[in-house]
PDB file of C-alpha atoms in Angstrom:
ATOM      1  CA  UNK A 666       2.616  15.972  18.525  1.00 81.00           C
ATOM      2  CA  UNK A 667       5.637  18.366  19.430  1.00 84.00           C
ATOM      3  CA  UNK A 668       7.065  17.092  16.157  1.00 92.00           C
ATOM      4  CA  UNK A 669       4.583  17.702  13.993  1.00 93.00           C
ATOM      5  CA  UNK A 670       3.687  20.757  14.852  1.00 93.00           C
ATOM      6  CA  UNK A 671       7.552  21.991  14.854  1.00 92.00           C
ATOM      7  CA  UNK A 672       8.049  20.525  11.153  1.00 92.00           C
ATOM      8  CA  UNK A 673       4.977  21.964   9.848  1.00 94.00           C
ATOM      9  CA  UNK A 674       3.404  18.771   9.296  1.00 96.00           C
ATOM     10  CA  UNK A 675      -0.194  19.031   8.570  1.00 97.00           C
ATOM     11  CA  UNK A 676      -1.970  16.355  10.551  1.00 96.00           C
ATOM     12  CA  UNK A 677      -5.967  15.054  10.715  1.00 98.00           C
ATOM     13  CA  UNK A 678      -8.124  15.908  13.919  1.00 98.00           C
ATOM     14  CA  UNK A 679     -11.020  14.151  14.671  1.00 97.00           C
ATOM     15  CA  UNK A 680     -12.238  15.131  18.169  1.00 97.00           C
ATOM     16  CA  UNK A 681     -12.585  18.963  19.917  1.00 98.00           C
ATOM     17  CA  UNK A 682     -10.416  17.002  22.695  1.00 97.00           C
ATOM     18  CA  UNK A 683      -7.755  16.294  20.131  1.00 97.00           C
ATOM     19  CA  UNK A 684      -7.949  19.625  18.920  1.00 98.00           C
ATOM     20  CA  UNK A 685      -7.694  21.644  22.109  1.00 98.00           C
ATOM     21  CA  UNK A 686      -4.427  19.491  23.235  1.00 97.00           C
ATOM     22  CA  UNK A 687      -2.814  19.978  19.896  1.00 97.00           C
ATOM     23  CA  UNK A 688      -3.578  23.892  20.281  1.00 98.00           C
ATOM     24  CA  UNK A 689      -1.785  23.918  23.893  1.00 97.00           C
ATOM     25  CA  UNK A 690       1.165  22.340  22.642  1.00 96.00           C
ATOM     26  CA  UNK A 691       1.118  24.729  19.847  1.00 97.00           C
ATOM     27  CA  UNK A 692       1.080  28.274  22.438  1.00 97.00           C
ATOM     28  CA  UNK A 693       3.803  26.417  24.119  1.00 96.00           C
ATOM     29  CA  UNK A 694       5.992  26.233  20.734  1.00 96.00           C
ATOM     30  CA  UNK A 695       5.036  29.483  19.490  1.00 95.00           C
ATOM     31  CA  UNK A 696       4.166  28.558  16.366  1.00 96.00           C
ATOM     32  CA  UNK A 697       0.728  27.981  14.067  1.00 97.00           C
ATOM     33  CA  UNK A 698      -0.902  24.457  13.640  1.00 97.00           C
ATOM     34  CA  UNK A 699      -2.283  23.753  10.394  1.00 97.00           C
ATOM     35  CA  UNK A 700      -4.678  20.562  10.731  1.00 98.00           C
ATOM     36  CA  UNK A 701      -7.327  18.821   8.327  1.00 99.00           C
ATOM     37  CA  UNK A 702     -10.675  18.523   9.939  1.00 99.00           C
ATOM     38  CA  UNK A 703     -11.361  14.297   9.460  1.00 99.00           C
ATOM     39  CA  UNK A 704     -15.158  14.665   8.935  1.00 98.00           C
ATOM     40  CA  UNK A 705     -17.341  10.814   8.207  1.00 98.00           C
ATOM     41  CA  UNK A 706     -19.173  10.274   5.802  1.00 98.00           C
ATOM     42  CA  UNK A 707     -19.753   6.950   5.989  1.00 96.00           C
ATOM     43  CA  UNK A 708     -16.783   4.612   6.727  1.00 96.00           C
ATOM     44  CA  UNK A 709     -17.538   4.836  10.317  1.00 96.00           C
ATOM     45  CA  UNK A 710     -13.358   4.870  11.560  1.00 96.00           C
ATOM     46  CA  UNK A 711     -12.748   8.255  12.534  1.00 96.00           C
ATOM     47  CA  UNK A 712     -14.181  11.527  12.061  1.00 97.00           C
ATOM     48  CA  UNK A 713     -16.725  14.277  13.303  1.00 98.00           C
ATOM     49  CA  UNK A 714     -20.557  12.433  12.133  1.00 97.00           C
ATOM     50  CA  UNK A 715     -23.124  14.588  10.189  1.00 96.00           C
ATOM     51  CA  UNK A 716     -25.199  17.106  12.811  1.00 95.00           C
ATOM     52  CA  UNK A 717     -25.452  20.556  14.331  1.00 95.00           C
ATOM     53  CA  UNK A 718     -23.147  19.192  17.340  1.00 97.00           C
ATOM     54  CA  UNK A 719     -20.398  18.629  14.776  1.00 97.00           C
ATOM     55  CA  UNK A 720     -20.761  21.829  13.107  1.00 98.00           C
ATOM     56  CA  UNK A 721     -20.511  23.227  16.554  1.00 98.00           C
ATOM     57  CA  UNK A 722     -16.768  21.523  17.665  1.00 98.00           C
ATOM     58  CA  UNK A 723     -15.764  22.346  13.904  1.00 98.00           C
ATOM     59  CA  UNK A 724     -16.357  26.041  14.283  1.00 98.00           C
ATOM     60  CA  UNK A 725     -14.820  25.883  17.957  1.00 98.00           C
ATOM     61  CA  UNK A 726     -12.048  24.479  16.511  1.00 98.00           C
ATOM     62  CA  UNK A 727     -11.413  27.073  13.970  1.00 98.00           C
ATOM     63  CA  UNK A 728     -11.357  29.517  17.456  1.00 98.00           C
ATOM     64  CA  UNK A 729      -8.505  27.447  19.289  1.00 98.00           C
ATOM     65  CA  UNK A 730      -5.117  29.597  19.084  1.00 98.00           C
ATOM     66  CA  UNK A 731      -2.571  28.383  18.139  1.00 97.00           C
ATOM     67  CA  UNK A 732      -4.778  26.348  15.170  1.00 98.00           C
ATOM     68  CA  UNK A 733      -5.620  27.185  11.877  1.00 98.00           C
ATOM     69  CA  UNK A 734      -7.528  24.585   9.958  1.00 98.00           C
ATOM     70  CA  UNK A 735      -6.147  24.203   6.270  1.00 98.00           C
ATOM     71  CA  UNK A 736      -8.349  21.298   5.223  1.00 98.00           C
ATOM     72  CA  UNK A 737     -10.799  18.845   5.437  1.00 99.00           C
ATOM     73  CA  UNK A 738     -11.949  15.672   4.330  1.00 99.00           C
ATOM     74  CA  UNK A 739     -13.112  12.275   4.249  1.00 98.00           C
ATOM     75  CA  UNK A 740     -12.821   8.543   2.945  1.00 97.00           C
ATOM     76  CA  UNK A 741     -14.608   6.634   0.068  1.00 97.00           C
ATOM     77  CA  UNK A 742     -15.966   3.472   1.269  1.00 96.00           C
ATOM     78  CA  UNK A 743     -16.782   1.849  -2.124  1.00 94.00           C
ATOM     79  CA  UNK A 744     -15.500   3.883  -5.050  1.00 93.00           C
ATOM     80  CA  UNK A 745     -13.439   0.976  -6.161  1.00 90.00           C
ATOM     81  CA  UNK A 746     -17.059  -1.341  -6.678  1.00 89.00           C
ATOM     82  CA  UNK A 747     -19.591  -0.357  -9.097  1.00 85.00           C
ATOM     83  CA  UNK A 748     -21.589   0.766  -6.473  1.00 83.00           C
ATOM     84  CA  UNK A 749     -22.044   4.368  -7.224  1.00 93.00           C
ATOM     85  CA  UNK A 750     -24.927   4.953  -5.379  1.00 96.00           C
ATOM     86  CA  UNK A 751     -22.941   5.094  -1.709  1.00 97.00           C
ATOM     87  CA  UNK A 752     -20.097   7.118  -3.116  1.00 97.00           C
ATOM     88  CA  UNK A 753     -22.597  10.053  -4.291  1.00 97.00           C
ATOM     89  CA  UNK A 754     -24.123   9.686  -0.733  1.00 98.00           C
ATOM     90  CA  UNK A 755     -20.790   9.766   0.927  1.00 98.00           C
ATOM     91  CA  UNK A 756     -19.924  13.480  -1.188  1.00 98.00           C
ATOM     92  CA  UNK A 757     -23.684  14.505  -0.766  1.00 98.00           C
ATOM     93  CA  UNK A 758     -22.730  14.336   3.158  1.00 98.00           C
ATOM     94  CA  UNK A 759     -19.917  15.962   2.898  1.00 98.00           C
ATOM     95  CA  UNK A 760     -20.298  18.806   0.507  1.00 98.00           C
ATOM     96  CA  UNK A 761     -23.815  19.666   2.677  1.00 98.00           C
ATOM     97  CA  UNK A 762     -21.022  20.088   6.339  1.00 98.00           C
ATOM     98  CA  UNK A 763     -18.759  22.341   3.697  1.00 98.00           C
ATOM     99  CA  UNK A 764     -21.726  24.339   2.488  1.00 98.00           C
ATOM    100  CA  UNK A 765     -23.538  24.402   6.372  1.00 98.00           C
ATOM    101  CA  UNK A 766     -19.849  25.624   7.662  1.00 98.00           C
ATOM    102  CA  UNK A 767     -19.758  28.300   5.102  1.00 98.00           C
ATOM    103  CA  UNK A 768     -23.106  29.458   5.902  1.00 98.00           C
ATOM    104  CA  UNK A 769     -21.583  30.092   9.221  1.00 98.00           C
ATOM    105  CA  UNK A 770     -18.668  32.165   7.882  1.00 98.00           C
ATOM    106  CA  UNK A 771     -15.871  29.207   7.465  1.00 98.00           C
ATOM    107  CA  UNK A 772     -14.515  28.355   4.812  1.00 98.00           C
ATOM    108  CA  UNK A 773     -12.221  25.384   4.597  1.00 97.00           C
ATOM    109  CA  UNK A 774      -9.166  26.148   1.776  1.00 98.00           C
ATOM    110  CA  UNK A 775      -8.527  22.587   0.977  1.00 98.00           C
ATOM    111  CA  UNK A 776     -11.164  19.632   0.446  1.00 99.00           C
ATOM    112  CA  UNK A 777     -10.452  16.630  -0.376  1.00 99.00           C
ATOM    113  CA  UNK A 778     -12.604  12.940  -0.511  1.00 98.00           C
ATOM    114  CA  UNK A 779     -10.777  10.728  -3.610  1.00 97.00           C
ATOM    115  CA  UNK A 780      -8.756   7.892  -2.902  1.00 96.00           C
ATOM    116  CA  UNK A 781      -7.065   6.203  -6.108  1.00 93.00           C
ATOM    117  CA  UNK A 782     -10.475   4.798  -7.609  1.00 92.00           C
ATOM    118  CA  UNK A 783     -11.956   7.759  -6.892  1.00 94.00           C
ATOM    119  CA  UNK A 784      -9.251  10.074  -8.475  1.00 93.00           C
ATOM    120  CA  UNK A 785     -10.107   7.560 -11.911  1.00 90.00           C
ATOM    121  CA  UNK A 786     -13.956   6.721 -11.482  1.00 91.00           C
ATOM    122  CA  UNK A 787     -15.028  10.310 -10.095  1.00 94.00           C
ATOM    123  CA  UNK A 788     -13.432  13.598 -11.719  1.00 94.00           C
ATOM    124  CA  UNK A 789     -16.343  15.521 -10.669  1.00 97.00           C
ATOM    125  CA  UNK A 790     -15.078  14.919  -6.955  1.00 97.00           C
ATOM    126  CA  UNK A 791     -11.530  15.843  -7.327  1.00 97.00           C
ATOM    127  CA  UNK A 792     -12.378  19.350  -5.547  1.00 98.00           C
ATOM    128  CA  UNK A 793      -9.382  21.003  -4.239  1.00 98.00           C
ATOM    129  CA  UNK A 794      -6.680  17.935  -3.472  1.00 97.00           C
ATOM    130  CA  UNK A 795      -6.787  14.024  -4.086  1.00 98.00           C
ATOM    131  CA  UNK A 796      -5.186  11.135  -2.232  1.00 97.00           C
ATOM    132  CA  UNK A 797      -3.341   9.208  -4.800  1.00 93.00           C
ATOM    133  CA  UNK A 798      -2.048   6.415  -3.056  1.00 91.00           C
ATOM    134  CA  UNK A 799      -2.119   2.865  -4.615  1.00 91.00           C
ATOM    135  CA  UNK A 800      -1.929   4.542  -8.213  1.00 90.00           C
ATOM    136  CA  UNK A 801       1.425   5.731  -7.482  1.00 90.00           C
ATOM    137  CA  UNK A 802       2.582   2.386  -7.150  1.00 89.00           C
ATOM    138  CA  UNK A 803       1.666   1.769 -10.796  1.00 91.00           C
ATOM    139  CA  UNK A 804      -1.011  -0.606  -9.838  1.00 91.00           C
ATOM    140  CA  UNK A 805      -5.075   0.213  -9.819  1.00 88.00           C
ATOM    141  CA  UNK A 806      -7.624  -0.518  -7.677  1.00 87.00           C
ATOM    142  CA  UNK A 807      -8.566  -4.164  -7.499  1.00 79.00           C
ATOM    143  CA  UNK A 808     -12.411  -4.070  -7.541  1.00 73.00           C
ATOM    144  CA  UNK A 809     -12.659  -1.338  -9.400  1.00 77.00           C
ATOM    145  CA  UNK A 810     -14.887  -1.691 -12.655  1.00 72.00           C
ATOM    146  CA  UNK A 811     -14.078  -1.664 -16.552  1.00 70.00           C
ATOM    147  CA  UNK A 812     -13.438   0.658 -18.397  1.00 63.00           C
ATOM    148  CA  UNK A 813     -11.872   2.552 -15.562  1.00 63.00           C
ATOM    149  CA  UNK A 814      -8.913   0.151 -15.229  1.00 64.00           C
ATOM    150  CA  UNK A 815      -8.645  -0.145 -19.171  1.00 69.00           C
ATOM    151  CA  UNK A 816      -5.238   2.256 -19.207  1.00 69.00           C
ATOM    152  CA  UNK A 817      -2.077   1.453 -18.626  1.00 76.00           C
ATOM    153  CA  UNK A 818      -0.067   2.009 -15.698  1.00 82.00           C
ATOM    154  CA  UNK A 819       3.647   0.848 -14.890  1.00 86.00           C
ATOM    155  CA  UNK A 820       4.390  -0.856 -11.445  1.00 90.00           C
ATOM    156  CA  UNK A 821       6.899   0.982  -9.400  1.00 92.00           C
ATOM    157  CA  UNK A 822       7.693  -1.557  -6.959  1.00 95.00           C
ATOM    158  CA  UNK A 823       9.713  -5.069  -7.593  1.00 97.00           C
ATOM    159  CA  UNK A 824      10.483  -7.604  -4.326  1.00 98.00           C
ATOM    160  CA  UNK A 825      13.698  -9.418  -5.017  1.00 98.00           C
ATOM    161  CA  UNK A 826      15.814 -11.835  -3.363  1.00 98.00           C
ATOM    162  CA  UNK A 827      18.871 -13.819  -4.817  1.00 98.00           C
ATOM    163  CA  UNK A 828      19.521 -17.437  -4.748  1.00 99.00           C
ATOM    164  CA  UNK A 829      22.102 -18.672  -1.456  1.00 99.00           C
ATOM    165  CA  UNK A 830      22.152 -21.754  -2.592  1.00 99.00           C
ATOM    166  CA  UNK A 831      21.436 -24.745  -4.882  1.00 98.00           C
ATOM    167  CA  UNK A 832      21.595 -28.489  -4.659  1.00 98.00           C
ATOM    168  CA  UNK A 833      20.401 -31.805  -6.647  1.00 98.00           C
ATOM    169  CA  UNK A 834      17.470 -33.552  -4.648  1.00 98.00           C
ATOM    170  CA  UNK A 835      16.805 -37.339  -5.547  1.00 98.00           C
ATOM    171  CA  UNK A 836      13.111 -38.683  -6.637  1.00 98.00           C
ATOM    172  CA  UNK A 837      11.427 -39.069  -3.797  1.00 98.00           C
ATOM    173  CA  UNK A 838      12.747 -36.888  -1.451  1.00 98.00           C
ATOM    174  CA  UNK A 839      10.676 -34.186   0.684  1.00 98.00           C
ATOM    175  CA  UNK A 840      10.841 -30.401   0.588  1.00 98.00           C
ATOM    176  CA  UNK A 841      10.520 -27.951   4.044  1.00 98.00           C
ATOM    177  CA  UNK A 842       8.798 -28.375   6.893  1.00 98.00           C
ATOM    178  CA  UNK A 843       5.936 -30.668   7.113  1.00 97.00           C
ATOM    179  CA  UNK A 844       7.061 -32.371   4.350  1.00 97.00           C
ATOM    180  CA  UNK A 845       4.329 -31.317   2.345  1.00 96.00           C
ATOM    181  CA  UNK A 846       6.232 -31.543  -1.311  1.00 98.00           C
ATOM    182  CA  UNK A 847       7.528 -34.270  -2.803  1.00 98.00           C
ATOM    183  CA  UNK A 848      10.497 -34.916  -5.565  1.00 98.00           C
ATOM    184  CA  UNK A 849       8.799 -37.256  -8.375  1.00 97.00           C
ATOM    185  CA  UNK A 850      12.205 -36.795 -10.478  1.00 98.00           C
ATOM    186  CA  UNK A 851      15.666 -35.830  -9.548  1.00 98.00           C
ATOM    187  CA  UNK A 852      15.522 -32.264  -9.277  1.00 98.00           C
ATOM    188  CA  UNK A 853      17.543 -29.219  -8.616  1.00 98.00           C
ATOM    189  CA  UNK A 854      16.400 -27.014  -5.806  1.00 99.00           C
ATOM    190  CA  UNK A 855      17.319 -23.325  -5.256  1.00 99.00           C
ATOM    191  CA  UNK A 856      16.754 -21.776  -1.905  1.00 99.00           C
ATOM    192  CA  UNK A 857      15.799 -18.210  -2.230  1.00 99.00           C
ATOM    193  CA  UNK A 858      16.682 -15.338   1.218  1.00 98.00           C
ATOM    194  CA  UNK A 859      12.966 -14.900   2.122  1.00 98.00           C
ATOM    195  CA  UNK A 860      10.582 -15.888   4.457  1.00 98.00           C
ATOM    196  CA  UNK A 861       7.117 -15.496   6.205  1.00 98.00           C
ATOM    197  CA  UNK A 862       9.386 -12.758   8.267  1.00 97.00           C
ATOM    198  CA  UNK A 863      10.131 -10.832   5.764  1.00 97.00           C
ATOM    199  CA  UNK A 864       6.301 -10.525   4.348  1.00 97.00           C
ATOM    200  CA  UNK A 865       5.771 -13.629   2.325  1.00 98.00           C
ATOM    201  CA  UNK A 866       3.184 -15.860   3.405  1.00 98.00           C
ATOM    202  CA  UNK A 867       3.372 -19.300   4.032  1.00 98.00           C
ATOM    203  CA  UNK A 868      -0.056 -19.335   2.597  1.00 98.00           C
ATOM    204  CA  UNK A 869       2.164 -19.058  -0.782  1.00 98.00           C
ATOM    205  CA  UNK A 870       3.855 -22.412  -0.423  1.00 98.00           C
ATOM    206  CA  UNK A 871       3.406 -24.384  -3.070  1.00 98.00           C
ATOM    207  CA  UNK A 872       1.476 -22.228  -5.149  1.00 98.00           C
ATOM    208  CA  UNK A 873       3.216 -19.212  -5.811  1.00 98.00           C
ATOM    209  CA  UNK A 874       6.014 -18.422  -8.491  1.00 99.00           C
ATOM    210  CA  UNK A 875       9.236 -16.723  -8.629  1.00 99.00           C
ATOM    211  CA  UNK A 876      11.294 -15.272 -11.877  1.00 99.00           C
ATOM    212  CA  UNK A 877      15.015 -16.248 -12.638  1.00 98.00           C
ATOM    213  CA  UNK A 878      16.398 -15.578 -15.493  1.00 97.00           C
ATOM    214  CA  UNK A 879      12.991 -14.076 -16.754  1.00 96.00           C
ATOM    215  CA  UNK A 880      11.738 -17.652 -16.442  1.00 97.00           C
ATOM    216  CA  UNK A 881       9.384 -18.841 -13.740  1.00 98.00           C
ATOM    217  CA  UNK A 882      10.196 -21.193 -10.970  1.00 99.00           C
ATOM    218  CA  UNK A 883       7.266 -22.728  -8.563  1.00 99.00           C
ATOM    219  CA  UNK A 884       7.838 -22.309  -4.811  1.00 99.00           C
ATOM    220  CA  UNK A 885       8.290 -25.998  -3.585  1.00 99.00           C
ATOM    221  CA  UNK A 886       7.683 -26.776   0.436  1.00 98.00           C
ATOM    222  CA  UNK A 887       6.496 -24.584   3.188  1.00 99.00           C
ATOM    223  CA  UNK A 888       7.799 -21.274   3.295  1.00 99.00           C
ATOM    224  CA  UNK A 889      10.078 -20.868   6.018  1.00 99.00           C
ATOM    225  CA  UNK A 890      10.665 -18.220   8.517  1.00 98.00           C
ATOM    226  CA  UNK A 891      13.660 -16.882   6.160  1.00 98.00           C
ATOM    227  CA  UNK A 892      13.989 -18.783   3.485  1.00 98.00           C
ATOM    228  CA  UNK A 893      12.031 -20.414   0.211  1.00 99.00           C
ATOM    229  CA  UNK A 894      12.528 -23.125  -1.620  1.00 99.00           C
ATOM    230  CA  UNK A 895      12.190 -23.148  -5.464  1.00 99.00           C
ATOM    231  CA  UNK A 896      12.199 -25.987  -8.125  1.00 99.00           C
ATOM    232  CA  UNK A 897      14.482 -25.271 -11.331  1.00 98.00           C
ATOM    233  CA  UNK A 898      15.357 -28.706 -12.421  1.00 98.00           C
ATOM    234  CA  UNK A 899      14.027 -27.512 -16.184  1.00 96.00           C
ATOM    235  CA  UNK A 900      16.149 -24.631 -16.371  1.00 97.00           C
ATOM    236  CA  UNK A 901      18.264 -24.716 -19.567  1.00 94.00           C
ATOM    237  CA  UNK A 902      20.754 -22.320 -17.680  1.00 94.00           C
ATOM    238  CA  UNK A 903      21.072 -23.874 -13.903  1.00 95.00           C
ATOM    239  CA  UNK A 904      20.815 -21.201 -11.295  1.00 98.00           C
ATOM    240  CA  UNK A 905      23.650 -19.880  -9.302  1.00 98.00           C
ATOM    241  CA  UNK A 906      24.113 -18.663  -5.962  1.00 98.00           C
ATOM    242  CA  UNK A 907      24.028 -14.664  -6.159  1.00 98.00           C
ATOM    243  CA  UNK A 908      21.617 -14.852  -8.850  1.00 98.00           C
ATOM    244  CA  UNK A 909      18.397 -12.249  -8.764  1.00 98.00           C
ATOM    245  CA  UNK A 910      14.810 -13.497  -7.530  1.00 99.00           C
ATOM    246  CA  UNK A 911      11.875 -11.942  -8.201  1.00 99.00           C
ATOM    247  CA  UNK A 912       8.984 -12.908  -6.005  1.00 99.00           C
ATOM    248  CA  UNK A 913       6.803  -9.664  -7.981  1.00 98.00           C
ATOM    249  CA  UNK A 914       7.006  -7.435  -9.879  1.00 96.00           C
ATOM    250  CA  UNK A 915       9.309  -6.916 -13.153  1.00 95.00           C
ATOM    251  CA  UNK A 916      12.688  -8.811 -14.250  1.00 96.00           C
ATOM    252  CA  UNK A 917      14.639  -7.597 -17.222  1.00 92.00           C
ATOM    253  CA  UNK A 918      16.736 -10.881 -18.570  1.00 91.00           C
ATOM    254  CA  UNK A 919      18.382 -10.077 -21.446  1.00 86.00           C
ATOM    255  CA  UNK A 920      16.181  -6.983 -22.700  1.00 86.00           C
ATOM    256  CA  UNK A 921      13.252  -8.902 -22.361  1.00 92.00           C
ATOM    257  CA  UNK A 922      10.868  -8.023 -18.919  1.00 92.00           C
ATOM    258  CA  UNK A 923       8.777 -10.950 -17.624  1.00 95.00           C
ATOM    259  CA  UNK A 924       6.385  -9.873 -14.569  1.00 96.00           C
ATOM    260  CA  UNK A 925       4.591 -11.196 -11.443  1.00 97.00           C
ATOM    261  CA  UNK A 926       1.944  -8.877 -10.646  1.00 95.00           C
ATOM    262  CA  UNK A 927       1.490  -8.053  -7.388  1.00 96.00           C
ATOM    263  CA  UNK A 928      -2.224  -9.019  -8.293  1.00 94.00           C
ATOM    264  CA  UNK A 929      -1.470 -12.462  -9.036  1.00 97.00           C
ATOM    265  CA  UNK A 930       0.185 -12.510  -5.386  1.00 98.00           C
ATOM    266  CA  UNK A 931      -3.464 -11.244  -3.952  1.00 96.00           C
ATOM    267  CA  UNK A 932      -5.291 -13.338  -5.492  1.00 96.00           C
ATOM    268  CA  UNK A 933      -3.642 -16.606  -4.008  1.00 97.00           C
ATOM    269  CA  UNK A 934      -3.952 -14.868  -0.564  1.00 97.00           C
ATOM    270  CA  UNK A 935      -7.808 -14.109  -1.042  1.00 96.00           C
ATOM    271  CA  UNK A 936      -6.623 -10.231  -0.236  1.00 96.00           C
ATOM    272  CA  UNK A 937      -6.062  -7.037  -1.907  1.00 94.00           C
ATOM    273  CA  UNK A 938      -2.748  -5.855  -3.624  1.00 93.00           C
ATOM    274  CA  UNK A 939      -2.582  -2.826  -0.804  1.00 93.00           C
ATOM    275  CA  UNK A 940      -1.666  -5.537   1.787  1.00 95.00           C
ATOM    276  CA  UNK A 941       0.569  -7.743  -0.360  1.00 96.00           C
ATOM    277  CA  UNK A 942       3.102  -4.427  -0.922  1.00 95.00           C
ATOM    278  CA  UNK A 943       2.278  -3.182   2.441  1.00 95.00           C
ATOM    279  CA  UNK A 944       3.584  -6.837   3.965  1.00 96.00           C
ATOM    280  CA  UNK A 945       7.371  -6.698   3.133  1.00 96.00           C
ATOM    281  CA  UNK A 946       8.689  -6.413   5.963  1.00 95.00           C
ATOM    282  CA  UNK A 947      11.218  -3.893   7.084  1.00 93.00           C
ATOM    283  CA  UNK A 948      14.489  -5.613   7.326  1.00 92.00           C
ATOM    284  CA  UNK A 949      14.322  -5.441   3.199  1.00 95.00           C
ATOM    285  CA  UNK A 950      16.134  -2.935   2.289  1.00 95.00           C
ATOM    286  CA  UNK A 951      14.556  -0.365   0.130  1.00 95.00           C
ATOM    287  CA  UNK A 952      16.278   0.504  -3.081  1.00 96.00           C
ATOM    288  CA  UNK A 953      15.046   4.076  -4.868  1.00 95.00           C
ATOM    289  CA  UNK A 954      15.890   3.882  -8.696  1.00 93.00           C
ATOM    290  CA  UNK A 955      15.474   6.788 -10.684  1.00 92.00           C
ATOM    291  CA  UNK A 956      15.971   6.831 -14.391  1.00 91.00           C
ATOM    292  CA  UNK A 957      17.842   2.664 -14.160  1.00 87.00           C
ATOM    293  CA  UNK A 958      19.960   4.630 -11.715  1.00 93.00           C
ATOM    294  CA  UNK A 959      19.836   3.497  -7.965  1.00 94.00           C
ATOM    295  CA  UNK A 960      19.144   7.090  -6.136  1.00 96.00           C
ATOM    296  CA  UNK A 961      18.611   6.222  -2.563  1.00 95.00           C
ATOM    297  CA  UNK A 962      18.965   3.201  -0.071  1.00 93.00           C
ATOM    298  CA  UNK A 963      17.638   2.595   3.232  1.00 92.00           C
ATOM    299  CA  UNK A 964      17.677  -0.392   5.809  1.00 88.00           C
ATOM    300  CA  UNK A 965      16.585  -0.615   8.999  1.00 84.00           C
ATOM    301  CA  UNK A 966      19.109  -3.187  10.237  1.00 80.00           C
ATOM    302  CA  UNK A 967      22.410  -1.474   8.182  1.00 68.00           C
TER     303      UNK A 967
END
């Protein structure tokens, strides 16, 4: 809390208790505390519910020294469904707390309710600020209804790996742990630096795909803790180790791009792409490129 408030970072408050320790902390410091006022619509996680008693700790809030409340807002439960109907109840609730807090005398500077379907489905909502969060990324809501994912965006993020190593297999011969795959040829086998550690699931074994020189290769065995196995025995141009993996995302082989979508990853693991991108795991290091240009890197174990 001592950090936030010494940074100037602008951070939610959901409770009067919350509210009154932040404001100590901030008469100890010296300085202001801007917050946003979490208010609930409807998603039932966190935030002050509709009623008098929360208009009440809002407006006590706004006393606190020390505090001065730049914002509030709230989360969509369903604006990436086609059910409407819940999303105009979920504003209805909260523009009625913004109107019943003017009426007594505050007014809140910043609102804000749109997540990333809501920013496309609901520019009538957009109010003061929006949440863009998944759309940055390049890549749109997954249940969220035609036309509104009918334009194009461009994914931001690729997860890559390189090949440590590659060996011919007989016919016959079983793949991983488990021994759940099975050479019916000779074949030659690459084994890829990623695992279930690193963010990608063993659910994916034998099912998923990976891109090597822009051409697809099927994941072969159980993913292991650190390592994958892939099958390239009908690869014109043999892999070799140091060579770039794809497991999503975009790979540019001799100015052509061929693409995983991260979709295509979510859909094997019954889940949505948020989780699939929020998986990798953080000893990958993350590269920043800025126009083909590599801008910024950052590891957590170099």
């Amino acid at each position: 809390m001592y950090e936030l408030i010494e940074n100037d970072i602008e951070q939610a408050v959901y409770s009067l208790e919350y509210a009154k320790a932040i404001s100590k902390k901030a008469i100890i410091l010296e300085r202001t505390a801007r917050i946003h006022i979490k208010y609930d619509t409807g998603m039932n996680r966190l935030g002050f519910l509709e009623g008098e008693s929360s208009v009440e700790a809002i407006l006590a809030i706004s006393e606190l020294p020390g505090i001065e409340i730049e914002g509030m807002f709230s989360h969509f439960a369903m604006s990436d469904t086609d059910d409407d109907e819940y999303t105009m109840k979920q504003y209805d609730c909260f523009m009625r707390m913004v109107n019943e807090l003017e009426k007594h005398g505050l007014t809140i500077p910043t609102k804000h309710i749109c997540n990333s379907a809501g920013i496309i489905r609901f520019p009538q909502m957009h109010m003061d600020m929006v949440r863009a969060g998944l759309i940055t990324y390049g890549m749109m809501p997954k249940g969220c209804p035609k036309p509104y994912t009918d334009f194009e965006v461009r994914p931001a993020m690729t997860l890559k790996s390189s090949v440590v190593h590659v060996k011919e297999i007989p016919a016959g011969e079983t793949i991983s742990y488990g021994r759940h795959f099975k050479t019916e040829k000779p074949s030659t086998i690459a084994t890829i630096a990623i695992g279930y550690a690193d963010g990608y699931l063993r659910r994916l074994s034998n099912r998923a795909e990976v891109l090597i020189h822009g051409r697809r290769a099927p994941v072969v065995g159980n993913i292991c803790m650190d390592m994958c196995m892939v099958d390239v025995t009908d690869f014109d141009e043999k892999p070799k180790v140091g060579d770039e993996v794809v497991l999503f995302g975009t790979q540019k082989t001799r100015g052509k791009h061929t693409e995983i979508p991260v979709d295509e990853i979510s859909d094997m693991l019954d889940t949505i792409n948020y989780e699939v991108t929020c998986l990798v795991g953080k000893r990958i290091p993350r590269v920043y490129i800025q126009d083909g240009k590599i801008v910024q890197m950052h590891s957590s174990i170099w």
